[in-house]
PDB file of C-alpha atoms in Angstrom:
ATOM      1  CA  MET A   1      36.919 -81.718 -13.327  1.00 80.00           C
ATOM      2  CA  PRO A   2      37.596 -85.432 -13.831  1.00 87.00           C
ATOM      3  CA  LYS A   3      40.664 -86.945 -12.191  1.00 94.00           C
ATOM      4  CA  LYS A   4      43.705 -87.342 -14.406  1.00 97.00           C
ATOM      5  CA  SER A   5      46.274 -90.093 -14.543  1.00 97.00           C
ATOM      6  CA  ALA A   6      49.488 -90.385 -16.566  1.00 98.00           C
ATOM      7  CA  GLY A   7      51.539 -93.413 -17.476  1.00 98.00           C
ATOM      8  CA  ILE A   8      54.033 -95.008 -19.794  1.00 98.00           C
ATOM      9  CA  LEU A   9      53.396 -97.934 -22.109  1.00 98.00           C
ATOM     10  CA  LEU A  10      56.841 -99.494 -22.418  1.00 98.00           C
ATOM     11  CA  TYR A  11      57.250-101.672 -25.503  1.00 98.00           C
ATOM     12  CA  ARG A  12      59.899-103.804 -27.158  1.00 97.00           C
ATOM     13  CA  PHE A  13      60.264-106.249 -30.032  1.00 95.00           C
ATOM     14  CA  ASP A  14      61.036-109.880 -29.236  1.00 89.00           C
ATOM     15  CA  SER A  15      61.754-111.995 -32.318  1.00 86.00           C
ATOM     16  CA  ALA A  16      60.182-109.169 -34.355  1.00 82.00           C
ATOM     17  CA  ALA A  17      56.909-109.413 -32.379  1.00 92.00           C
ATOM     18  CA  LEU A  18      55.690-106.425 -30.377  1.00 95.00           C
ATOM     19  CA  GLN A  19      55.498-106.877 -26.607  1.00 97.00           C
ATOM     20  CA  VAL A  20      54.186-104.440 -23.981  1.00 98.00           C
ATOM     21  CA  PHE A  21      55.072-104.151 -20.312  1.00 98.00           C
ATOM     22  CA  LEU A  22      52.150-104.200 -17.864  1.00 98.00           C
ATOM     23  CA  VAL A  23      51.981-104.184 -14.083  1.00 98.00           C
ATOM     24  CA  HIS A  24      49.654-105.931 -11.659  1.00 96.00           C
ATOM     25  CA  PRO A  25      48.271-103.854  -8.766  1.00 95.00           C
ATOM     26  CA  GLY A  26      49.337-104.893  -5.290  1.00 92.00           C
ATOM     27  CA  GLY A  27      47.271-105.251  -2.164  1.00 88.00           C
ATOM     28  CA  PRO A  28      44.723-107.739  -0.916  1.00 86.00           C
ATOM     29  CA  PHE A  29      41.892-106.644  -3.243  1.00 84.00           C
ATOM     30  CA  TRP A  30      43.892-107.579  -6.349  1.00 89.00           C
ATOM     31  CA  LYS A  31      45.656-110.665  -4.944  1.00 87.00           C
ATOM     32  CA  ASN A  32      43.618-113.289  -6.836  1.00 88.00           C
ATOM     33  CA  LYS A  33      42.590-111.170  -9.834  1.00 91.00           C
ATOM     34  CA  ASP A  34      44.308-111.573 -13.196  1.00 91.00           C
ATOM     35  CA  LEU A  35      42.389-111.124 -16.446  1.00 94.00           C
ATOM     36  CA  GLY A  36      41.374-107.493 -16.910  1.00 91.00           C
ATOM     37  CA  SER A  37      43.279-106.295 -13.843  1.00 94.00           C
ATOM     38  CA  TRP A  38      46.717-105.427 -15.284  1.00 97.00           C
ATOM     39  CA  SER A  39      47.623-101.863 -16.199  1.00 96.00           C
ATOM     40  CA  ILE A  40      50.226 -99.588 -17.653  1.00 97.00           C
ATOM     41  CA  PRO A  41      52.327 -98.109 -14.826  1.00 97.00           C
ATOM     42  CA  LYS A  42      50.445 -94.876 -14.094  1.00 96.00           C
ATOM     43  CA  GLY A  43      49.131 -92.585 -11.409  1.00 95.00           C
ATOM     44  CA  GLU A  44      47.226 -89.408 -10.707  1.00 95.00           C
ATOM     45  CA  PHE A  45      48.580 -85.913 -11.177  1.00 97.00           C
ATOM     46  CA  GLY A  46      47.393 -82.363 -10.681  1.00 95.00           C
ATOM     47  CA  ASP A  47      47.120 -79.295 -12.894  1.00 94.00           C
ATOM     48  CA  ASP A  48      50.541 -78.080 -11.738  1.00 96.00           C
ATOM     49  CA  GLU A  49      52.411 -81.056 -13.281  1.00 97.00           C
ATOM     50  CA  PRO A  50      52.790 -81.741 -17.020  1.00 97.00           C
ATOM     51  CA  PRO A  51      51.423 -85.185 -18.004  1.00 98.00           C
ATOM     52  CA  LEU A  52      54.787 -86.487 -19.285  1.00 98.00           C
ATOM     53  CA  ASP A  53      56.544 -85.484 -16.047  1.00 98.00           C
ATOM     54  CA  ALA A  54      53.829 -87.285 -14.076  1.00 98.00           C
ATOM     55  CA  ALA A  55      54.107 -90.374 -16.289  1.00 98.00           C
ATOM     56  CA  ILE A  56      57.881 -90.559 -15.762  1.00 98.00           C
ATOM     57  CA  ARG A  57      57.488 -90.051 -11.993  1.00 98.00           C
ATOM     58  CA  GLU A  58      54.772 -92.706 -11.716  1.00 97.00           C
ATOM     59  CA  PHE A  59      56.699 -95.251 -13.800  1.00 98.00           C
ATOM     60  CA  GLU A  60      59.723 -94.819 -11.568  1.00 97.00           C
ATOM     61  CA  GLU A  61      57.633 -95.055  -8.377  1.00 96.00           C
ATOM     62  CA  GLU A  62      55.916 -98.253  -9.508  1.00 96.00           C
ATOM     63  CA  THR A  63      58.886-100.045 -11.104  1.00 97.00           C
ATOM     64  CA  GLY A  64      62.093 -98.499  -9.770  1.00 96.00           C
ATOM     65  CA  LEU A  65      63.231 -97.595 -13.321  1.00 96.00           C
ATOM     66  CA  LYS A  66      63.415 -93.955 -14.459  1.00 96.00           C
ATOM     67  CA  PRO A  67      62.404 -94.070 -18.134  1.00 96.00           C
ATOM     68  CA  ASP A  68      64.196 -91.944 -20.702  1.00 96.00           C
ATOM     69  CA  GLY A  69      64.082 -91.720 -24.466  1.00 96.00           C
ATOM     70  CA  ASN A  70      61.808 -90.655 -27.295  1.00 97.00           C
ATOM     71  CA  PHE A  71      58.293 -90.688 -25.871  1.00 98.00           C
ATOM     72  CA  ILE A  72      55.331 -91.116 -28.217  1.00 97.00           C
ATOM     73  CA  ALA A  73      52.238 -89.251 -27.008  1.00 97.00           C
ATOM     74  CA  LEU A  74      49.075 -91.312 -27.356  1.00 98.00           C
ATOM     75  CA  THR A  75      45.566 -89.849 -27.384  1.00 97.00           C
ATOM     76  CA  PRO A  76      44.166 -89.737 -23.825  1.00 97.00           C
ATOM     77  CA  VAL A  77      41.441 -92.277 -23.001  1.00 96.00           C
ATOM     78  CA  LYS A  78      38.567 -92.079 -20.547  1.00 94.00           C
ATOM     79  CA  MET A  79      38.012 -94.838 -17.998  1.00 90.00           C
ATOM     80  CA  LYS A  80      34.543 -95.960 -16.871  1.00 87.00           C
ATOM     81  CA  SER A  81      35.118 -93.961 -13.666  1.00 88.00           C
ATOM     82  CA  GLY A  82      35.511 -90.804 -15.772  1.00 92.00           C
ATOM     83  CA  LYS A  83      39.236 -90.542 -15.078  1.00 94.00           C
ATOM     84  CA  ILE A  84      41.304 -89.431 -18.092  1.00 96.00           C
ATOM     85  CA  ILE A  85      44.513 -91.387 -18.767  1.00 97.00           C
ATOM     86  CA  HIS A  86      47.367 -89.595 -20.548  1.00 98.00           C
ATOM     87  CA  CYS A  87      49.796 -92.153 -21.917  1.00 98.00           C
ATOM     88  CA  PHE A  88      53.195 -92.032 -23.544  1.00 98.00           C
ATOM     89  CA  ALA A  89      54.699 -95.019 -25.346  1.00 98.00           C
ATOM     90  CA  LEU A  90      58.417 -95.679 -25.046  1.00 98.00           C
ATOM     91  CA  LEU A  91      60.661 -98.228 -26.739  1.00 97.00           C
ATOM     92  CA  GLY A  92      62.760 -99.850 -24.040  1.00 96.00           C
ATOM     93  CA  ASP A  93      63.488-102.917 -22.007  1.00 95.00           C
ATOM     94  CA  PHE A  94      63.081-103.773 -18.359  1.00 94.00           C
ATOM     95  CA  ASN A  95      63.738-106.947 -16.419  1.00 96.00           C
ATOM     96  CA  PRO A  96      60.570-107.586 -14.365  1.00 96.00           C
ATOM     97  CA  SER A  97      62.635-109.290 -11.657  1.00 95.00           C
ATOM     98  CA  HIS A  98      64.151-105.852 -10.908  1.00 96.00           C
ATOM     99  CA  LEU A  99      60.743-104.292 -10.186  1.00 96.00           C
ATOM    100  CA  LYS A 100      60.752-102.262  -6.983  1.00 96.00           C
ATOM    101  CA  SER A 101      57.451-100.543  -6.196  1.00 96.00           C
ATOM    102  CA  ASN A 102      56.490 -97.917  -3.675  1.00 93.00           C
ATOM    103  CA  THR A 103      53.955 -98.953  -1.001  1.00 92.00           C
ATOM    104  CA  PHE A 104      50.602 -97.840   0.360  1.00 92.00           C
ATOM    105  CA  SER A 105      48.867 -98.390   3.703  1.00 92.00           C
ATOM    106  CA  THR A 106      45.347 -99.662   4.157  1.00 88.00           C
ATOM    107  CA  GLU A 107      43.248-101.157   6.898  1.00 90.00           C
ATOM    108  CA  TRP A 108      43.802-104.912   6.806  1.00 87.00           C
ATOM    109  CA  PRO A 109      41.996-107.096   7.616  1.00 86.00           C
ATOM    110  CA  PRO A 110      38.873-105.016   6.930  1.00 86.00           C
ATOM    111  CA  ARG A 111      37.235-103.409   9.983  1.00 88.00           C
ATOM    112  CA  SER A 112      40.117-104.603  12.183  1.00 91.00           C
ATOM    113  CA  GLY A 113      41.515-101.165  12.930  1.00 90.00           C
ATOM    114  CA  LEU A 114      44.934-102.498  11.896  1.00 91.00           C
ATOM    115  CA  LYS A 115      47.012-100.938   9.125  1.00 92.00           C
ATOM    116  CA  ALA A 116      49.180-102.927   6.732  1.00 91.00           C
ATOM    117  CA  ASP A 117      51.577-101.836   3.990  1.00 92.00           C
ATOM    118  CA  PHE A 118      51.396-103.311   0.496  1.00 93.00           C
ATOM    119  CA  PRO A 119      53.334-102.666  -2.722  1.00 92.00           C
ATOM    120  CA  GLU A 120      51.407-100.474  -5.152  1.00 93.00           C
ATOM    121  CA  VAL A 121      52.501-102.912  -7.864  1.00 96.00           C
ATOM    122  CA  ASP A 122      53.232-106.541  -6.971  1.00 96.00           C
ATOM    123  CA  LYS A 123      54.615-107.692 -10.333  1.00 96.00           C
ATOM    124  CA  GLY A 124      55.260-106.688 -13.912  1.00 97.00           C
ATOM    125  CA  GLU A 125      55.469-108.757 -17.077  1.00 98.00           C
ATOM    126  CA  TRP A 126      56.007-108.503 -20.803  1.00 98.00           C
ATOM    127  CA  PHE A 127      53.021-109.612 -22.901  1.00 97.00           C
ATOM    128  CA  SER A 128      52.357-110.225 -26.565  1.00 96.00           C
ATOM    129  CA  LEU A 129      49.601-108.013 -27.963  1.00 95.00           C
ATOM    130  CA  GLU A 130      47.142-110.899 -27.852  1.00 95.00           C
ATOM    131  CA  ASP A 131      47.869-111.700 -24.199  1.00 97.00           C
ATOM    132  CA  ALA A 132      48.029-108.026 -23.207  1.00 97.00           C
ATOM    133  CA  MET A 133      44.491-107.496 -24.479  1.00 96.00           C
ATOM    134  CA  LYS A 134      43.281-110.269 -22.147  1.00 97.00           C
ATOM    135  CA  LYS A 135      45.241-109.041 -19.128  1.00 97.00           C
ATOM    136  CA  VAL A 136      44.866-105.241 -19.319  1.00 97.00           C
ATOM    137  CA  ASN A 137      42.047-103.239 -17.797  1.00 93.00           C
ATOM    138  CA  GLN A 138      39.416-102.916 -20.545  1.00 92.00           C
ATOM    139  CA  SER A 139      39.564 -99.108 -20.634  1.00 92.00           C
ATOM    140  CA  GLN A 140      43.298 -99.250 -21.423  1.00 95.00           C
ATOM    141  CA  MET A 141      42.988-101.568 -24.452  1.00 96.00           C
ATOM    142  CA  GLU A 142      42.671 -98.496 -26.658  1.00 97.00           C
ATOM    143  CA  LEU A 143      46.173 -97.372 -25.634  1.00 97.00           C
ATOM    144  CA  ILE A 144      47.654-100.653 -26.868  1.00 97.00           C
ATOM    145  CA  ASN A 145      45.654-100.352 -30.092  1.00 96.00           C
ATOM    146  CA  GLN A 146      46.959 -96.797 -30.570  1.00 97.00           C
ATOM    147  CA  LEU A 147      50.557 -97.950 -30.102  1.00 97.00           C
ATOM    148  CA  SER A 148      50.080-100.736 -32.643  1.00 94.00           C
ATOM    149  CA  ALA A 149      48.602 -98.253 -35.138  1.00 94.00           C
ATOM    150  CA  LYS A 150      51.419 -95.703 -34.599  1.00 94.00           C
ATOM    151  CA  LEU A 151      53.966 -98.446 -35.248  1.00 92.00           C
ATOM    152  CA  ASN A 152      52.036 -99.447 -38.415  1.00 86.00           C
ATOM    153  CA  LEU A 153      51.470-102.993 -37.172  1.00 79.00           C
ATOM    154  CA  PRO A 154      48.566-105.129 -38.416  1.00 66.00           C
TER     155      PRO A 154
END
């Protein structure tokens, strides 16, 4: 069975233009990476948890905001790794300066035997569709395209 991940693609309209909220992964590996490294807030879940429940939990863990509203189910997409991403779009707003992410531990520096804690997400930003397509992980572009199509945008 492939691993499964669930997330929320938060969107809003700014001056009538669609914007999407993406997050940048934290930790030393991602520190100097930008284009193609951003993501929807998401995380793995097991067979005992419904995808929407997992998406809400993961969004809250990675941003500090518990999303609520009318979720739009998007068609799951498959990443290069084989992982399946279940995504739900939600109209809403969030001030990126209020982002508060959970943390993870990893050995740092490598082969030092020392452990360091890092935020799972180090920042979040609103992007126009054009900019989002440059910033987001390539396998998640389809989710943004699906949202645009569901909203009947050109």
